[in-house]
mmCIF file of C-alpha atoms in Angstrom:
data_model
loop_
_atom_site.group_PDB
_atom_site.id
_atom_site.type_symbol
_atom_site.label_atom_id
_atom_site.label_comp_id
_atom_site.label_asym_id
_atom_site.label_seq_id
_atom_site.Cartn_x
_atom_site.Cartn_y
_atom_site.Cartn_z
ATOM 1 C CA UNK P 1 92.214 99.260 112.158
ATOM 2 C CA UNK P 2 90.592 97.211 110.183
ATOM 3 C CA UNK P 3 92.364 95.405 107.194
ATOM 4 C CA UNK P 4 91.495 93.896 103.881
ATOM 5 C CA UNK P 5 94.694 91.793 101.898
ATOM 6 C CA UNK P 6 94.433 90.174 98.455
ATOM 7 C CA UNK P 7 97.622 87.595 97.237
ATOM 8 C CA UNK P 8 97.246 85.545 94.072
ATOM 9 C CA UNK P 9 93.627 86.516 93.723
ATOM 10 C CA UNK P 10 92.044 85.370 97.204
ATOM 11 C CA UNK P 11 90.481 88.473 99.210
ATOM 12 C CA UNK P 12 90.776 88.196 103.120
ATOM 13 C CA UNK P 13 88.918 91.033 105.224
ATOM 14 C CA UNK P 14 89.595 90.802 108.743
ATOM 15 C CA UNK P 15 89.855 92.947 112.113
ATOM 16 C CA UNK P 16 93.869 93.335 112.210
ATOM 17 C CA UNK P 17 93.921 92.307 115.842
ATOM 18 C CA UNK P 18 92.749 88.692 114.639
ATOM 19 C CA UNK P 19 94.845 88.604 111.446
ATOM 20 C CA UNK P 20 98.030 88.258 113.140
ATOM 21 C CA UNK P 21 96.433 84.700 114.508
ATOM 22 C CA UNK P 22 94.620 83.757 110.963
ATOM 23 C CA UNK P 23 91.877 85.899 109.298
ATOM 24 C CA UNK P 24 88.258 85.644 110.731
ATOM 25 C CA UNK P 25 84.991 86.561 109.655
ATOM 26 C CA UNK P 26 83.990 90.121 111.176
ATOM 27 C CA UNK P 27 80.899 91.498 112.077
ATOM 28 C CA UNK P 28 78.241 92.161 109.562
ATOM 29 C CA UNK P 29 76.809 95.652 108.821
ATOM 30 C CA UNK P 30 73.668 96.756 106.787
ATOM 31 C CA UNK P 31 74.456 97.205 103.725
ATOM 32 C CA UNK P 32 74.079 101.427 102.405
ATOM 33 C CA UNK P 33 75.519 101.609 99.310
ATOM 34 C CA UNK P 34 77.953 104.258 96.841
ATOM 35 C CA UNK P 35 75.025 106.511 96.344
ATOM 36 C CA UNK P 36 74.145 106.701 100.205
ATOM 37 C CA UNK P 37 73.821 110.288 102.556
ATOM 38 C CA UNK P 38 75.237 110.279 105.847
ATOM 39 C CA UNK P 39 73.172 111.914 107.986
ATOM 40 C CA UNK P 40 74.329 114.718 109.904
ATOM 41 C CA UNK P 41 76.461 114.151 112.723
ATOM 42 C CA UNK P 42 79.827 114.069 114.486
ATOM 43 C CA UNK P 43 83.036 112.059 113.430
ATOM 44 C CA UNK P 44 83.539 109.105 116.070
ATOM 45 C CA UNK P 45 84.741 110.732 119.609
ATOM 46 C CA UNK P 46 87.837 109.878 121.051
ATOM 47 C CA UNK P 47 88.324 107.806 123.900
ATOM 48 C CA UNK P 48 89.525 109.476 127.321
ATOM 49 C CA UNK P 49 93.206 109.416 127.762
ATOM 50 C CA UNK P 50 94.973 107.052 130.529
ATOM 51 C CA UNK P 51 97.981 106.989 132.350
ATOM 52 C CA UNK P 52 100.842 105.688 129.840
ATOM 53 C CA UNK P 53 103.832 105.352 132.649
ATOM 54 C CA UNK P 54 103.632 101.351 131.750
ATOM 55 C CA UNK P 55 102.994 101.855 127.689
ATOM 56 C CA UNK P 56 105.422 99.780 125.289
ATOM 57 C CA UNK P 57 106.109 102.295 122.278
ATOM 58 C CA UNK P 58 104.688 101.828 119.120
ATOM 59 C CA UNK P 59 106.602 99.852 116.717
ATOM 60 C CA UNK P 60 107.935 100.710 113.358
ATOM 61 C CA UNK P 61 107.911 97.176 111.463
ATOM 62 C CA UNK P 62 108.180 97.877 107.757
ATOM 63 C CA UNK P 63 108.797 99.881 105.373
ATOM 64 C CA UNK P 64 109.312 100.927 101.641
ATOM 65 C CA UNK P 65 108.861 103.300 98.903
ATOM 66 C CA UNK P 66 108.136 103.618 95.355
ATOM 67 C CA UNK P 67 109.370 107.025 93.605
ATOM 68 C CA UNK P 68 107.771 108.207 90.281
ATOM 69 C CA UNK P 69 107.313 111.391 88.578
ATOM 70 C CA UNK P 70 109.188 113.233 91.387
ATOM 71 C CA UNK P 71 107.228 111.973 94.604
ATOM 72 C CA UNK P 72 107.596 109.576 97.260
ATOM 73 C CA UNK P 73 104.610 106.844 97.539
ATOM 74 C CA UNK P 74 105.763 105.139 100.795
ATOM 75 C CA UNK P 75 103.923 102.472 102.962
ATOM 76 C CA UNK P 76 104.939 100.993 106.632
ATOM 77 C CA UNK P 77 103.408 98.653 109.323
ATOM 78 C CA UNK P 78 103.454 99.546 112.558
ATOM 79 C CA UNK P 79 102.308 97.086 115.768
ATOM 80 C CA UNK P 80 101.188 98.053 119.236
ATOM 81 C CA UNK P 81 102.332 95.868 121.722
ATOM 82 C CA UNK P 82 99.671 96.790 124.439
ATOM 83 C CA UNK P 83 96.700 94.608 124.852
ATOM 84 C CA UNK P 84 95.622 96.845 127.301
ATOM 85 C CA UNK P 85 96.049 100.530 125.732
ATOM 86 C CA UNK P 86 95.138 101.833 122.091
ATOM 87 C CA UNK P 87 97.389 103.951 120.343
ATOM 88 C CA UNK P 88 96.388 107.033 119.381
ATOM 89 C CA UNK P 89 97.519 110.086 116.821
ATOM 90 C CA UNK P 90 101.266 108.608 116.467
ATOM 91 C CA UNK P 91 103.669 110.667 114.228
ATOM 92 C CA UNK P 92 105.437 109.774 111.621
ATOM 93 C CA UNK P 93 108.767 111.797 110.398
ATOM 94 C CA UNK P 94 109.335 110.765 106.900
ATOM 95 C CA UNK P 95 112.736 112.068 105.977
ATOM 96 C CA UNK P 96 114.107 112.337 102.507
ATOM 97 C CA UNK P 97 117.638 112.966 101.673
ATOM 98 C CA UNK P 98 119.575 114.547 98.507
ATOM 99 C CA UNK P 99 122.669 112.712 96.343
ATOM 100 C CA UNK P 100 124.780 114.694 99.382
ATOM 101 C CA UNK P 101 123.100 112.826 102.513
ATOM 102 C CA UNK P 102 121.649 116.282 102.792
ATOM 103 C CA UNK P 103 117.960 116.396 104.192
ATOM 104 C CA UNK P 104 116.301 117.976 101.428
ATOM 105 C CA UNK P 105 112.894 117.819 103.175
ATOM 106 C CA UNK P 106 110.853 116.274 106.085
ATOM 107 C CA UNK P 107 107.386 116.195 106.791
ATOM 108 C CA UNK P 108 105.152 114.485 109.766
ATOM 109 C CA UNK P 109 102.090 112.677 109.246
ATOM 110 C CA UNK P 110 99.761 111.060 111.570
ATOM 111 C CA UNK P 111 98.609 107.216 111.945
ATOM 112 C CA UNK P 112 95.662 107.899 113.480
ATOM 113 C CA UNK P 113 95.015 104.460 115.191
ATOM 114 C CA UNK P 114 96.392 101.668 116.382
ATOM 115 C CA UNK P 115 94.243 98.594 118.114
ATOM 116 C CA UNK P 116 95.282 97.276 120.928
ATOM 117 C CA UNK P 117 98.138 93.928 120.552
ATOM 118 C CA UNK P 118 97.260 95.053 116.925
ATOM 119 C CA UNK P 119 99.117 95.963 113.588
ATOM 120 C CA UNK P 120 98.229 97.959 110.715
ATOM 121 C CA UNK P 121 99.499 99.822 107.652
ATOM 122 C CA UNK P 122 99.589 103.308 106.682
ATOM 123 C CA UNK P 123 100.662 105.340 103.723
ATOM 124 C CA UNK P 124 101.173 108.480 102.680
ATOM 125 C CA UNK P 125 103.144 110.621 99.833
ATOM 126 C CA UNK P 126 105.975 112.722 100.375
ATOM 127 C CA UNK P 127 108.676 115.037 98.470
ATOM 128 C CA UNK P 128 108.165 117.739 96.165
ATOM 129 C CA UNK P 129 108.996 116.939 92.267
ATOM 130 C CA UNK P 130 112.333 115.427 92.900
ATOM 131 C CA UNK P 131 113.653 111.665 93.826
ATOM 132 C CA UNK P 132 115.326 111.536 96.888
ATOM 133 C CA UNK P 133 118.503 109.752 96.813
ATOM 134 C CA UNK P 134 117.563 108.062 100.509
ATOM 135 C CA UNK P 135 114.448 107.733 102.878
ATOM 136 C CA UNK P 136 114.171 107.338 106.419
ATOM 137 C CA UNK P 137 111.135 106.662 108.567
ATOM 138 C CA UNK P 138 110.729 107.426 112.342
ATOM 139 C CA UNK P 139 108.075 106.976 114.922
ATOM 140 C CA UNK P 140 108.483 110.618 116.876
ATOM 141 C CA UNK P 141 108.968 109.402 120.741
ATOM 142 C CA UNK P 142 106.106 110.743 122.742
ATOM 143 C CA UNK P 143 103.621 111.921 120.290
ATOM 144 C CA UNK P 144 100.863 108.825 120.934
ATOM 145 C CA UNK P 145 98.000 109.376 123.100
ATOM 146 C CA UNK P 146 97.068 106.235 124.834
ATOM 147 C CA UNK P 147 93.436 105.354 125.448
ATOM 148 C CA UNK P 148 91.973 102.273 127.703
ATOM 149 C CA UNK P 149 91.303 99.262 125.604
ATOM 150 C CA UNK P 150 88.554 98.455 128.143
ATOM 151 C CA UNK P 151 85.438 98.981 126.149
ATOM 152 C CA UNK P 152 87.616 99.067 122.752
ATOM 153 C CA UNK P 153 85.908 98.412 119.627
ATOM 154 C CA UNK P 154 87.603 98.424 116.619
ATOM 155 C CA UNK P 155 85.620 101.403 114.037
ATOM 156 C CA UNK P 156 86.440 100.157 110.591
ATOM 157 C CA UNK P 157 86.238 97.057 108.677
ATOM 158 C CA UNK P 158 87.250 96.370 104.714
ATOM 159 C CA UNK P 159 85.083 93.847 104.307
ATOM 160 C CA UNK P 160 86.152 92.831 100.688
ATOM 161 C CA UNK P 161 88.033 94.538 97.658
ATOM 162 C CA UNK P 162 89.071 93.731 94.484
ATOM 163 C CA UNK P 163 92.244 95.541 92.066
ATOM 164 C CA UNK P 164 91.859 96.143 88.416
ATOM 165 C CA UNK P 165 94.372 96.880 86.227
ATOM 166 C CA UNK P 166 93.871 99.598 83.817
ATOM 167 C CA UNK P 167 97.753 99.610 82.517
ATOM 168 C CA UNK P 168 100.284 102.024 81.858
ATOM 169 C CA UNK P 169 101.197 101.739 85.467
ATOM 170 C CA UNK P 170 97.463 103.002 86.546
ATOM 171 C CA UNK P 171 95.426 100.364 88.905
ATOM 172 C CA UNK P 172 91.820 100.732 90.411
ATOM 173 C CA UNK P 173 90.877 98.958 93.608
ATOM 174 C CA UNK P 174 87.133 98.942 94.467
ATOM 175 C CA UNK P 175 85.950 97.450 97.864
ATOM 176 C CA UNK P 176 83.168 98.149 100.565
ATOM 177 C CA UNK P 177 84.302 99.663 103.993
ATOM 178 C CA UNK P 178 81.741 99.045 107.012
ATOM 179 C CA UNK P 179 81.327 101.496 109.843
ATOM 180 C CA UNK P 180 80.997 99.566 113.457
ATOM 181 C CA UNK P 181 80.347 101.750 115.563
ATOM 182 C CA UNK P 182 77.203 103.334 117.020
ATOM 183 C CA UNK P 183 78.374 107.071 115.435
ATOM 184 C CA UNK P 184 78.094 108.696 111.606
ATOM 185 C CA UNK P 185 81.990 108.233 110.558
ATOM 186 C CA UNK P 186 82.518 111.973 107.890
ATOM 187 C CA UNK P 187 85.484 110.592 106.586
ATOM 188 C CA UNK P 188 87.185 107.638 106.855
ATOM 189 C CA UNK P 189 91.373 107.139 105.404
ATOM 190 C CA UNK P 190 92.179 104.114 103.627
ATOM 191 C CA UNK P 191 95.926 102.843 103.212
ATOM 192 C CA UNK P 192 96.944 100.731 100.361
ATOM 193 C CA UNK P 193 99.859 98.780 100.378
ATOM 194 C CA UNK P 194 101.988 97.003 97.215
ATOM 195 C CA UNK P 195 104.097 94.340 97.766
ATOM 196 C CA UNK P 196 106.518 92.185 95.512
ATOM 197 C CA UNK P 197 106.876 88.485 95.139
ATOM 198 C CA UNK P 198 109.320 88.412 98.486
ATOM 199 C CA UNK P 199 106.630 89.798 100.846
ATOM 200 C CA UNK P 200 108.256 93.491 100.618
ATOM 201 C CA UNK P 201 106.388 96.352 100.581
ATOM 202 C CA UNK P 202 107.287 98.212 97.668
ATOM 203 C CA UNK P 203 104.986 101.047 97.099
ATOM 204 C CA UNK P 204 101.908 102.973 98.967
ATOM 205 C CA UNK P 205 98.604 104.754 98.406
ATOM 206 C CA UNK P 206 96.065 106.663 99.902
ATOM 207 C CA UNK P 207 92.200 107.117 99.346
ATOM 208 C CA UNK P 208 89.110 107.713 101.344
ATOM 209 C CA UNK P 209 85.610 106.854 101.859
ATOM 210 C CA UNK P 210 82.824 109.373 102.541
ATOM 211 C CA UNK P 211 79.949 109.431 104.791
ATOM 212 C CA UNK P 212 79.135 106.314 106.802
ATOM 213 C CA UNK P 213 76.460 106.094 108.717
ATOM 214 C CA UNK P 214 76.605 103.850 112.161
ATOM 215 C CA UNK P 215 76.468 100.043 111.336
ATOM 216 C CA UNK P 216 76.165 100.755 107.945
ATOM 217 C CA UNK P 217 78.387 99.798 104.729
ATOM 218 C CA UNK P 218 79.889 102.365 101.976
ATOM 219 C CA UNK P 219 81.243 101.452 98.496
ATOM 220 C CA UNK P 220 85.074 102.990 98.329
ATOM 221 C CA UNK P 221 86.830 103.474 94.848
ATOM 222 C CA UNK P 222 90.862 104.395 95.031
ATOM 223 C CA UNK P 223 92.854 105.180 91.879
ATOM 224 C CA UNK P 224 97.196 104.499 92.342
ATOM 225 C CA UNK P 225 98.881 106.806 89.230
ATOM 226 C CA UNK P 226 102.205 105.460 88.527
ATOM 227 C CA UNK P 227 102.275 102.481 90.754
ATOM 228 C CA UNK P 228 104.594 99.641 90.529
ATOM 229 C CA UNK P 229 104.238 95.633 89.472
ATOM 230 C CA UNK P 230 103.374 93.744 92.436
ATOM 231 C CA UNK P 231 101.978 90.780 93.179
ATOM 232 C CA UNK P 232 99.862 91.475 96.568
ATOM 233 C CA UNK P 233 97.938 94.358 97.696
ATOM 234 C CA UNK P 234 96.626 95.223 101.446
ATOM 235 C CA UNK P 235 93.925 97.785 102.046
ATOM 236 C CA UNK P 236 93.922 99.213 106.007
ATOM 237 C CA UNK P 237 91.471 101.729 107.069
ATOM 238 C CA UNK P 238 91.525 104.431 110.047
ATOM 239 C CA UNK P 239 89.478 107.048 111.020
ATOM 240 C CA UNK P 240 89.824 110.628 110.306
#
């Protein structure tokens, strides 16, 4: 994945694979525009499976949650420790617990991708008009599907964003998202992650951009209801 951070105002859009070694400039794309049709097509094909005897899990790095109005707006970071294999379709149990140590609910969502030797962030909501006294996150053993990193190319790239915000707890980030590859990308997910003045993540959000066309770039708008103060923000994007 492909992933776009903002701290104390500077914007830094990078592939995540180079990130972890200092940010980078990434490959340019023609620009397309908010008002831009896709035309028809297929979502980007997978890439064929490979023997994962040798595969290091996925890693779960971080975590953390933010609950308002009765739901769970959670955000991790997970790393891949192959620089051979990419990870693909690994579940995530989110688990939330009642004021007994009860589970009151669980659900499993999906990370869709995860670069090879690279990390990236993913959110999601959970719960269902309560606050959960405790929350637990798992990587379920087994579920990725490991594909050669051979001819990997990494789909998506933020290549800059900025946040706006419109108060009473409601913030607007607006950014362009560019599609690399040589396919028409339907959908693609974007992650948003808050984090505090420590470096913790502390809330996160989801969104999505529509109808990229190969090597082209698409104007993204995401809206976070009821989000925390924080003082960085990191947008990762995956496709769907």
């Amino acid at each position: 994945m492909l992933a776009g951070k903002k701290i104390a105002g500077t914007v830094c859009a990078c592939a995540l694979a180079l990130c972890l070694a200092g940010c980078t400039t990434g490959g340019s794309a023609e620009s397309e525009g908010a008002a831009g049709e896709g035309a028809a097509g297929s979502e980007t094909p997978a890439a064929t499976a490979v023997d994962s005897s040798t595969a290091q899990p996925v890693t779960l790095e971080e975590s953390g949650r933010w609950a308002k109005d009765g739901y769970v707006h959670y955000g991790v970071t997970v790393a891949n420790p192959n620089d051979d294999l990419a990870a693909a379709n690994t579940a995530l149990r989110v688990t939330l617990f009642d004021g007994n140590g009860e589970v009151a609910s669980e659900q499993t969502d999906e990370i869709a991708l995860v670069g090879p030797g690279a990390r990236t962030g993913f959110a999601g909501t959970a719960g269902d008009g309560w606050a959960p006294a405790a929350v637990t996150f798992e990587l379920v053993e087994g579920s990725t599907v490991w594909e050669s990193a051979e001819d990997y190319q990494e789909p998506l790239l933020i290549e800059n964003f900025e946040e706006e915000d419109k108060l009473y707890f409601r913030y607007e980030v607006t950014g362009q998202i560019a599609n690399l590859t040589d396919d028409y990308l339907g959908t693609a997910s974007l992650s948003i992650l808050l984090r505090d003045d420590a470096g913790s993540i502390v809330a996160g959000y989801t969104g999505a951009a529509y109808r990229i066309k190969a090597g082209r770039t698409k104007d993204f708008l995401v809206t976070m209801h009821s989000a925390p103060d924080h003082a960085a923000t990191e947008v990762y994007a995956q496709p769907r």
